[in-house]
């Protein structure tokens, strides 16, 4: 795992993000492959890199969310759980970065809500199902 990604993992653990145990359950090579920064896989890489730079505060939450997508089971309840966990983790990232009296914390909370609305909507569902299909296709190939 590269140093930047290791720092993101360490931060997720340090601020006690929900679902951080998934970081111990998945090998480093898979984590590197599946984490694509902040933004959906259908964004061009340059755009996703810019969004990740602007919203880097939320990278630990996005990492866990990407790994939840990687493990997609195609179920709506698991999709909803992963998205709510992402929202809660984005808020934890903001709270860890800014004290309660700093207005930046509340601006970050508003951004977290926007991100939640995006991942829990139609684009998020498509990404969830694309990951599920990818896993199903991989399993079919392994069983033939």
Tab-separated table of N, CA and C in Angstrom:
chain	number	residue	atom	x	y	z
A	1	UNK	N	0.860	-1.174	0.000
A	1	UNK	CA	0.000	0.000	0.000
A	1	UNK	C	0.906	1.237	0.000
A	2	UNK	N	0.590	2.204	-0.848
A	2	UNK	CA	1.421	3.402	-0.916
A	2	UNK	C	1.270	4.262	0.341
A	3	UNK	N	2.205	5.184	0.536
A	3	UNK	CA	2.260	5.989	1.769
A	3	UNK	C	1.032	6.872	1.943
A	4	UNK	N	0.539	7.452	0.852
A	4	UNK	CA	-0.636	8.323	0.947
A	4	UNK	C	-1.856	7.529	1.407
A	5	UNK	N	-2.048	6.374	0.826
A	5	UNK	CA	-3.183	5.539	1.203
A	5	UNK	C	-3.031	5.021	2.637
A	6	UNK	N	-1.822	4.694	3.025
A	6	UNK	CA	-1.563	4.261	4.400
A	6	UNK	C	-1.928	5.370	5.385
A	7	UNK	N	-1.631	6.614	5.037
A	7	UNK	CA	-1.982	7.754	5.903
A	7	UNK	C	-3.500	7.904	6.018
A	8	UNK	N	-4.219	7.643	4.938
A	8	UNK	CA	-5.687	7.710	4.964
A	8	UNK	C	-6.239	6.611	5.864
A	9	UNK	N	-5.704	5.413	5.728
A	9	UNK	CA	-6.112	4.287	6.580
A	9	UNK	C	-5.838	4.621	8.048
A	10	UNK	N	-4.648	5.126	8.324
A	10	UNK	CA	-4.286	5.472	9.703
A	10	UNK	C	-5.223	6.527	10.280
A	11	UNK	N	-5.605	7.494	9.460
A	11	UNK	CA	-6.525	8.536	9.944
A	11	UNK	C	-7.904	7.951	10.230
A	12	UNK	N	-8.376	7.068	9.363
A	12	UNK	CA	-9.681	6.431	9.578
A	12	UNK	C	-9.701	5.687	10.909
A	13	UNK	N	-8.602	5.022	11.221
A	13	UNK	CA	-8.493	4.289	12.484
A	13	UNK	C	-8.378	5.268	13.653
A	14	UNK	N	-7.547	6.293	13.500
A	14	UNK	CA	-7.296	7.248	14.584
A	14	UNK	C	-8.559	7.999	15.003
A	15	UNK	N	-9.398	8.351	14.024
A	15	UNK	CA	-10.615	9.097	14.387
A	15	UNK	C	-11.821	8.171	14.575
A	16	UNK	N	-11.528	6.875	14.573
A	16	UNK	CA	-12.507	5.846	14.919
A	16	UNK	C	-13.753	5.888	14.019
A	17	UNK	N	-13.514	5.889	12.716
A	17	UNK	CA	-14.641	5.893	11.791
A	17	UNK	C	-15.421	4.592	11.888
A	18	UNK	N	-16.716	4.692	11.682
A	18	UNK	CA	-17.566	3.506	11.643
A	18	UNK	C	-17.140	2.632	10.473
A	19	UNK	N	-17.131	1.331	10.674
A	19	UNK	CA	-16.782	0.394	9.616
A	19	UNK	C	-15.298	0.256	9.368
A	20	UNK	N	-14.462	0.847	10.227
A	20	UNK	CA	-13.007	0.799	10.010
A	20	UNK	C	-12.459	-0.621	10.021
A	21	UNK	N	-13.215	-1.562	10.591
A	21	UNK	CA	-12.734	-2.950	10.628
A	21	UNK	C	-12.585	-3.535	9.224
A	22	UNK	N	-13.277	-2.979	8.255
A	22	UNK	CA	-13.154	-3.462	6.878
A	22	UNK	C	-11.723	-3.269	6.366
A	23	UNK	N	-11.007	-2.309	6.940
A	23	UNK	CA	-9.627	-2.048	6.530
A	23	UNK	C	-8.687	-3.182	6.935
A	24	UNK	N	-9.082	-3.933	7.958
A	24	UNK	CA	-8.301	-5.097	8.385
A	24	UNK	C	-8.707	-6.358	7.632
A	25	UNK	N	-9.889	-6.339	7.065
A	25	UNK	CA	-10.437	-7.529	6.408
A	25	UNK	C	-10.042	-7.641	4.939
A	26	UNK	N	-9.590	-6.538	4.358
A	26	UNK	CA	-9.270	-6.511	2.931
A	26	UNK	C	-7.781	-6.228	2.776
A	27	UNK	N	-7.131	-6.984	1.909
A	27	UNK	CA	-5.682	-6.832	1.736
A	27	UNK	C	-5.330	-5.493	1.086
A	28	UNK	N	-4.111	-5.052	1.310
A	28	UNK	CA	-3.640	-3.760	0.832
A	28	UNK	C	-3.720	-3.587	-0.673
A	29	UNK	N	-3.440	-4.641	-1.405
A	29	UNK	CA	-3.496	-4.576	-2.872
A	29	UNK	C	-4.926	-4.275	-3.344
A	30	UNK	N	-5.897	-4.921	-2.726
A	30	UNK	CA	-7.300	-4.691	-3.085
A	30	UNK	C	-7.731	-3.290	-2.680
A	31	UNK	N	-7.303	-2.841	-1.508
A	31	UNK	CA	-7.639	-1.483	-1.066
A	31	UNK	C	-7.110	-0.469	-2.071
A	32	UNK	N	-5.865	-0.646	-2.498
A	32	UNK	CA	-5.285	0.270	-3.493
A	32	UNK	C	-6.056	0.246	-4.803
A	33	UNK	N	-6.446	-0.929	-5.227
A	33	UNK	CA	-7.173	-1.066	-6.494
A	33	UNK	C	-8.559	-0.448	-6.421
A	34	UNK	N	-9.250	-0.626	-5.296
A	34	UNK	CA	-10.646	-0.223	-5.207
A	34	UNK	C	-10.859	1.229	-4.794
A	35	UNK	N	-9.904	1.841	-4.125
A	35	UNK	CA	-10.075	3.235	-3.720
A	35	UNK	C	-9.799	4.142	-4.899
A	36	UNK	N	-10.773	4.937	-5.265
A	36	UNK	CA	-10.604	5.811	-6.425
A	36	UNK	C	-10.669	7.295	-6.075
A	37	UNK	N	-10.548	7.626	-4.792
A	37	UNK	CA	-10.646	9.025	-4.401
A	37	UNK	C	-12.090	9.405	-4.160
A	38	UNK	N	-12.357	10.686	-4.175
A	38	UNK	CA	-13.718	11.160	-3.930
A	38	UNK	C	-14.380	11.437	-5.271
A	39	UNK	N	-15.485	10.788	-5.481
A	39	UNK	CA	-16.222	10.922	-6.733
A	39	UNK	C	-16.452	9.554	-7.340
A	40	UNK	N	-17.460	9.467	-8.163
A	40	UNK	CA	-17.810	8.171	-8.751
A	40	UNK	C	-16.810	7.719	-9.808
A	41	UNK	N	-16.780	6.429	-10.029
A	41	UNK	CA	-15.859	5.839	-11.004
A	41	UNK	C	-16.092	6.381	-12.410
A	42	UNK	N	-17.328	6.847	-12.702
A	42	UNK	CA	-17.583	7.330	-14.059
A	42	UNK	C	-17.047	8.740	-14.296
A	43	UNK	N	-16.577	9.441	-13.245
A	43	UNK	CA	-15.905	10.727	-13.448
A	43	UNK	C	-14.569	10.459	-14.129
A	44	UNK	N	-14.168	11.331	-15.045
A	44	UNK	CA	-12.811	11.206	-15.593
A	44	UNK	C	-11.786	11.326	-14.461
A	45	UNK	N	-10.672	10.644	-14.589
A	45	UNK	CA	-9.662	10.597	-13.525
A	45	UNK	C	-9.195	11.992	-13.114
A	46	UNK	N	-9.023	12.900	-14.078
A	46	UNK	CA	-8.561	14.261	-13.747
A	46	UNK	C	-9.599	14.999	-12.896
A	47	UNK	N	-10.858	14.842	-13.214
A	47	UNK	CA	-11.914	15.489	-12.426
A	47	UNK	C	-11.964	14.897	-11.024
A	48	UNK	N	-11.898	13.581	-10.932
A	48	UNK	CA	-11.927	12.926	-9.627
A	48	UNK	C	-10.731	13.362	-8.771
A	49	UNK	N	-9.576	13.547	-9.402
A	49	UNK	CA	-8.381	14.009	-8.679
A	49	UNK	C	-8.606	15.418	-8.122
A	50	UNK	N	-9.240	16.280	-8.907
A	50	UNK	CA	-9.523	17.641	-8.429
A	50	UNK	C	-10.531	17.622	-7.287
A	51	UNK	N	-11.587	16.839	-7.436
A	51	UNK	CA	-12.601	16.740	-6.380
A	51	UNK	C	-11.964	16.194	-5.103
A	52	UNK	N	-11.111	15.196	-5.254
A	52	UNK	CA	-10.428	14.615	-4.095
A	52	UNK	C	-9.541	15.657	-3.421
A	53	UNK	N	-8.868	16.470	-4.204
A	53	UNK	CA	-8.023	17.517	-3.636
A	53	UNK	C	-8.889	18.526	-2.859
A	54	UNK	N	-10.003	18.947	-3.437
A	54	UNK	CA	-10.876	19.938	-2.795
A	54	UNK	C	-11.529	19.386	-1.535
A	55	UNK	N	-11.877	18.110	-1.580
A	55	UNK	CA	-12.629	17.498	-0.474
A	55	UNK	C	-11.803	16.454	0.270
A	56	UNK	N	-10.504	16.616	0.280
A	56	UNK	CA	-9.601	15.655	0.891
A	56	UNK	C	-9.905	15.343	2.345
A	57	UNK	N	-10.538	16.260	3.028
A	57	UNK	CA	-10.955	16.042	4.417
A	57	UNK	C	-11.746	14.743	4.568
A	58	UNK	N	-12.506	14.398	3.539
A	58	UNK	CA	-13.415	13.251	3.599
A	58	UNK	C	-12.815	11.958	3.044
A	59	UNK	N	-11.539	11.951	2.699
A	59	UNK	CA	-10.938	10.755	2.110
A	59	UNK	C	-11.053	9.498	2.980
A	60	UNK	N	-10.853	9.575	4.296
A	60	UNK	CA	-11.003	8.346	5.086
A	60	UNK	C	-12.424	7.767	4.987
A	61	UNK	N	-13.422	8.631	4.974
A	61	UNK	CA	-14.810	8.165	4.836
A	61	UNK	C	-15.034	7.575	3.442
A	62	UNK	N	-14.477	8.219	2.430
A	62	UNK	CA	-14.632	7.741	1.054
A	62	UNK	C	-13.955	6.383	0.855
A	63	UNK	N	-12.820	6.189	1.522
A	63	UNK	CA	-12.121	4.901	1.421
A	63	UNK	C	-12.996	3.768	1.937
A	64	UNK	N	-13.556	3.941	3.118
A	64	UNK	CA	-14.432	2.901	3.676
A	64	UNK	C	-15.637	2.694	2.776
A	65	UNK	N	-16.185	3.782	2.250
A	65	UNK	CA	-17.349	3.681	1.363
A	65	UNK	C	-17.011	2.923	0.082
A	66	UNK	N	-15.847	3.196	-0.489
A	66	UNK	CA	-15.437	2.469	-1.697
A	66	UNK	C	-15.303	0.969	-1.416
A	67	UNK	N	-14.802	0.631	-0.237
A	67	UNK	CA	-14.664	-0.785	0.105
A	67	UNK	C	-16.025	-1.428	0.352
A	68	UNK	N	-16.984	-0.687	0.884
A	68	UNK	CA	-18.355	-1.200	1.011
A	68	UNK	C	-18.919	-1.482	-0.378
A	69	UNK	N	-18.683	-0.561	-1.312
A	69	UNK	CA	-19.148	-0.788	-2.683
A	69	UNK	C	-18.483	-2.019	-3.280
A	70	UNK	N	-17.197	-2.167	-3.034
A	70	UNK	CA	-16.467	-3.332	-3.535
A	70	UNK	C	-17.132	-4.626	-3.065
A	71	UNK	N	-17.650	-4.616	-1.868
A	71	UNK	CA	-18.309	-5.802	-1.306
A	71	UNK	C	-19.827	-5.806	-1.544
A	72	UNK	N	-20.292	-5.014	-2.461
A	72	UNK	CA	-21.733	-4.908	-2.721
A	72	UNK	C	-22.387	-6.279	-2.895
A	73	UNK	N	-23.534	-6.424	-2.224
A	73	UNK	CA	-24.309	-7.655	-2.375
A	73	UNK	C	-25.585	-7.426	-3.186
A	74	UNK	N	-25.734	-6.229	-3.724
A	74	UNK	CA	-26.899	-5.908	-4.537
A	74	UNK	C	-28.164	-5.640	-3.739
A	75	UNK	N	-28.062	-5.640	-2.421
A	75	UNK	CA	-29.242	-5.443	-1.573
A	75	UNK	C	-29.422	-3.962	-1.241
A	76	UNK	N	-30.680	-3.516	-1.278
A	76	UNK	CA	-30.982	-2.099	-1.011
A	76	UNK	C	-30.654	-1.717	0.425
A	77	UNK	N	-30.934	-2.604	1.397
A	77	UNK	CA	-30.671	-2.234	2.788
A	77	UNK	C	-29.179	-2.033	3.024
A	78	UNK	N	-28.321	-2.849	2.401
A	78	UNK	CA	-26.870	-2.717	2.560
A	78	UNK	C	-26.376	-1.436	1.884
A	79	UNK	N	-26.978	-1.098	0.757
A	79	UNK	CA	-26.674	0.164	0.068
A	79	UNK	C	-27.012	1.345	0.980
A	80	UNK	N	-28.194	1.305	1.568
A	80	UNK	CA	-28.600	2.393	2.469
A	80	UNK	C	-27.670	2.475	3.680
A	81	UNK	N	-27.303	1.325	4.230
A	81	UNK	CA	-26.403	1.294	5.382
A	81	UNK	C	-25.046	1.906	5.018
A	82	UNK	N	-24.486	1.495	3.889
A	82	UNK	CA	-23.180	2.005	3.458
A	82	UNK	C	-23.217	3.520	3.277
A	83	UNK	N	-24.314	4.021	2.747
A	83	UNK	CA	-24.414	5.458	2.516
A	83	UNK	C	-24.600	6.235	3.810
A	84	UNK	N	-25.395	5.705	4.734
A	84	UNK	CA	-25.544	6.401	6.003
A	84	UNK	C	-24.225	6.365	6.780
A	85	UNK	N	-23.525	5.240	6.720
A	85	UNK	CA	-22.217	5.138	7.368
A	85	UNK	C	-21.261	6.182	6.778
A	86	UNK	N	-21.288	6.334	5.464
A	86	UNK	CA	-20.455	7.336	4.787
A	86	UNK	C	-20.783	8.741	5.307
A	87	UNK	N	-22.053	9.061	5.409
A	87	UNK	CA	-22.483	10.368	5.916
A	87	UNK	C	-21.983	10.589	7.343
A	88	UNK	N	-22.198	9.603	8.202
A	88	UNK	CA	-21.751	9.716	9.595
A	88	UNK	C	-20.229	9.865	9.656
A	89	UNK	N	-19.518	9.138	8.820
A	89	UNK	CA	-18.065	9.222	8.809
A	89	UNK	C	-17.568	10.566	8.276
A	90	UNK	N	-18.252	11.116	7.291
A	90	UNK	CA	-17.887	12.453	6.804
A	90	UNK	C	-18.028	13.473	7.935
A	91	UNK	N	-19.088	13.353	8.703
A	91	UNK	CA	-19.285	14.262	9.842
A	91	UNK	C	-18.196	14.056	10.895
A	92	UNK	N	-17.796	12.805	11.110
A	92	UNK	CA	-16.710	12.548	12.064
A	92	UNK	C	-15.395	13.159	11.571
A	93	UNK	N	-15.146	13.085	10.273
A	93	UNK	CA	-13.942	13.701	9.708
A	93	UNK	C	-13.953	15.209	9.957
A	94	UNK	N	-15.100	15.838	9.741
A	94	UNK	CA	-15.226	17.285	9.967
A	94	UNK	C	-15.023	17.628	11.441
A	95	UNK	N	-15.630	16.846	12.318
A	95	UNK	CA	-15.511	17.097	13.759
A	95	UNK	C	-14.077	16.891	14.246
A	96	UNK	N	-13.369	15.944	13.647
A	96	UNK	CA	-11.981	15.702	14.039
A	96	UNK	C	-11.065	16.829	13.553
A	97	UNK	N	-11.432	17.452	12.475
A	97	UNK	CA	-10.600	18.500	11.867
A	97	UNK	C	-10.812	19.875	12.494
A	98	UNK	N	-12.070	20.176	12.845
A	98	UNK	CA	-12.412	21.514	13.323
A	98	UNK	C	-13.100	21.453	14.684
A	99	UNK	N	-12.754	22.366	15.588
A	99	UNK	CA	-13.449	22.404	16.881
A	99	UNK	C	-14.893	22.873	16.698
A	100	UNK	N	-15.736	22.623	17.683
A	100	UNK	CA	-17.170	22.916	17.569
A	100	UNK	C	-17.456	24.376	17.275
A	101	UNK	N	-16.597	25.282	17.704
A	101	UNK	CA	-16.848	26.709	17.552
A	101	UNK	C	-16.385	27.265	16.213
A	102	UNK	N	-15.720	26.446	15.405
A	102	UNK	CA	-15.204	26.896	14.120
A	102	UNK	C	-16.257	26.697	13.037
A	103	UNK	N	-16.569	27.760	12.296
A	103	UNK	CA	-17.610	27.684	11.272
A	103	UNK	C	-17.261	26.700	10.155
A	104	UNK	N	-15.970	26.391	9.982
A	104	UNK	CA	-15.588	25.428	8.947
A	104	UNK	C	-16.202	24.046	9.210
A	105	UNK	N	-16.368	23.715	10.492
A	105	UNK	CA	-16.985	22.425	10.824
A	105	UNK	C	-18.389	22.354	10.230
A	106	UNK	N	-19.148	23.403	10.343
A	106	UNK	CA	-20.546	23.393	9.903
A	106	UNK	C	-20.655	23.485	8.386
A	107	UNK	N	-19.688	24.158	7.773
A	107	UNK	CA	-19.637	24.140	6.312
A	107	UNK	C	-19.332	22.721	5.837
A	108	UNK	N	-18.403	22.043	6.516
A	108	UNK	CA	-18.067	20.662	6.154
A	108	UNK	C	-19.260	19.738	6.372
A	109	UNK	N	-20.045	19.969	7.422
A	109	UNK	CA	-21.264	19.183	7.626
A	109	UNK	C	-22.214	19.355	6.435
A	110	UNK	N	-22.322	20.586	5.924
A	110	UNK	CA	-23.202	20.833	4.771
A	110	UNK	C	-22.684	20.099	3.531
A	111	UNK	N	-21.372	20.106	3.345
A	111	UNK	CA	-20.774	19.367	2.214
A	111	UNK	C	-21.032	17.871	2.381
A	112	UNK	N	-20.910	17.381	3.617
A	112	UNK	CA	-21.164	15.962	3.884
A	112	UNK	C	-22.591	15.591	3.482
A	113	UNK	N	-23.532	16.471	3.756
A	113	UNK	CA	-24.917	16.195	3.365
A	113	UNK	C	-25.062	16.155	1.845
A	114	UNK	N	-24.385	17.048	1.144
A	114	UNK	CA	-24.411	17.022	-0.329
A	114	UNK	C	-23.824	15.714	-0.856
A	115	UNK	N	-22.704	15.294	-0.282
A	115	UNK	CA	-22.090	14.030	-0.706
A	115	UNK	C	-23.029	12.860	-0.439
A	116	UNK	N	-23.671	12.874	0.721
A	116	UNK	CA	-24.629	11.815	1.052
A	116	UNK	C	-25.771	11.778	0.036
A	117	UNK	N	-26.294	12.941	-0.307
A	117	UNK	CA	-27.394	12.995	-1.281
A	117	UNK	C	-26.968	12.424	-2.626
A	118	UNK	N	-25.708	12.642	-2.991
A	118	UNK	CA	-25.220	12.102	-4.255
A	118	UNK	C	-25.081	10.582	-4.188
A	119	UNK	N	-24.387	10.069	-3.157
A	119	UNK	CA	-24.137	8.624	-3.105
A	119	UNK	C	-25.403	7.822	-2.859
A	120	UNK	N	-26.401	8.423	-2.223
A	120	UNK	CA	-27.623	7.675	-1.931
A	120	UNK	C	-28.658	7.785	-3.051
A	121	UNK	N	-28.348	8.553	-4.066
A	121	UNK	CA	-29.265	8.707	-5.197
A	121	UNK	C	-28.994	7.712	-6.312
A	122	UNK	N	-29.554	8.001	-7.479
A	122	UNK	CA	-29.453	7.108	-8.631
A	122	UNK	C	-28.005	6.807	-9.033
A	123	UNK	N	-27.093	7.797	-9.053
A	123	UNK	CA	-25.707	7.457	-9.423
A	123	UNK	C	-25.063	6.478	-8.429
A	124	UNK	N	-25.372	6.647	-7.144
A	124	UNK	CA	-24.839	5.745	-6.132
A	124	UNK	C	-25.381	4.332	-6.284
A	125	UNK	N	-26.674	4.236	-6.567
A	125	UNK	CA	-27.284	2.912	-6.763
A	125	UNK	C	-26.679	2.218	-7.984
A	126	UNK	N	-26.453	2.990	-9.047
A	126	UNK	CA	-25.833	2.405	-10.242
A	126	UNK	C	-24.435	1.886	-9.904
A	127	UNK	N	-23.657	2.666	-9.169
A	127	UNK	CA	-22.303	2.234	-8.779
A	127	UNK	C	-22.370	0.977	-7.914
A	128	UNK	N	-23.328	0.933	-6.990
A	128	UNK	CA	-23.512	-0.232	-6.107
A	128	UNK	C	-23.817	-1.484	-6.933
A	129	UNK	N	-24.712	-1.352	-7.878
A	129	UNK	CA	-25.094	-2.497	-8.703
A	129	UNK	C	-23.989	-2.884	-9.685
A	130	UNK	N	-23.239	-1.889	-10.195
A	130	UNK	CA	-22.099	-2.202	-11.067
A	130	UNK	C	-21.070	-3.041	-10.312
A	131	UNK	N	-20.809	-2.675	-9.057
A	131	UNK	CA	-19.868	-3.453	-8.234
A	131	UNK	C	-20.402	-4.863	-7.980
A	132	UNK	N	-21.688	-4.960	-7.728
A	132	UNK	CA	-22.306	-6.267	-7.512
A	132	UNK	C	-22.163	-7.136	-8.769
A	133	UNK	N	-22.459	-6.565	-9.924
A	133	UNK	CA	-22.334	-7.301	-11.190
A	133	UNK	C	-20.888	-7.739	-11.431
A	134	UNK	N	-19.951	-6.865	-11.137
A	134	UNK	CA	-18.534	-7.192	-11.313
A	134	UNK	C	-18.158	-8.400	-10.458
A	135	UNK	N	-18.634	-8.410	-9.216
A	135	UNK	CA	-18.361	-9.531	-8.312
A	135	UNK	C	-19.031	-10.803	-8.822
A	136	UNK	N	-20.268	-10.691	-9.263
A	136	UNK	CA	-20.987	-11.857	-9.783
A	136	UNK	C	-20.275	-12.438	-11.000
A	137	UNK	N	-19.835	-11.575	-11.894
A	137	UNK	CA	-19.123	-12.040	-13.083
A	137	UNK	C	-17.803	-12.708	-12.717
A	138	UNK	N	-17.094	-12.147	-11.752
A	138	UNK	CA	-15.836	-12.750	-11.286
A	138	UNK	C	-16.103	-14.132	-10.697
A	139	UNK	N	-17.156	-14.253	-9.893
A	139	UNK	CA	-17.494	-15.554	-9.292
A	139	UNK	C	-17.885	-16.571	-10.352
A	140	UNK	N	-18.600	-16.140	-11.372
A	140	UNK	CA	-18.999	-17.058	-12.449
A	140	UNK	C	-17.764	-17.593	-13.170
A	141	UNK	N	-16.806	-16.699	-13.439
A	141	UNK	CA	-15.586	-17.109	-14.141
A	141	UNK	C	-14.770	-18.077	-13.307
A	142	UNK	N	-14.722	-17.849	-12.001
A	142	UNK	CA	-13.963	-18.729	-11.112
A	142	UNK	C	-14.601	-20.111	-10.999
A	143	UNK	N	-15.928	-20.185	-11.155
A	143	UNK	CA	-16.643	-21.453	-11.007
A	143	UNK	C	-16.772	-22.222	-12.311
A	144	UNK	N	-16.231	-21.699	-13.393
A	144	UNK	CA	-16.316	-22.438	-14.667
A	144	UNK	C	-14.982	-23.011	-15.062
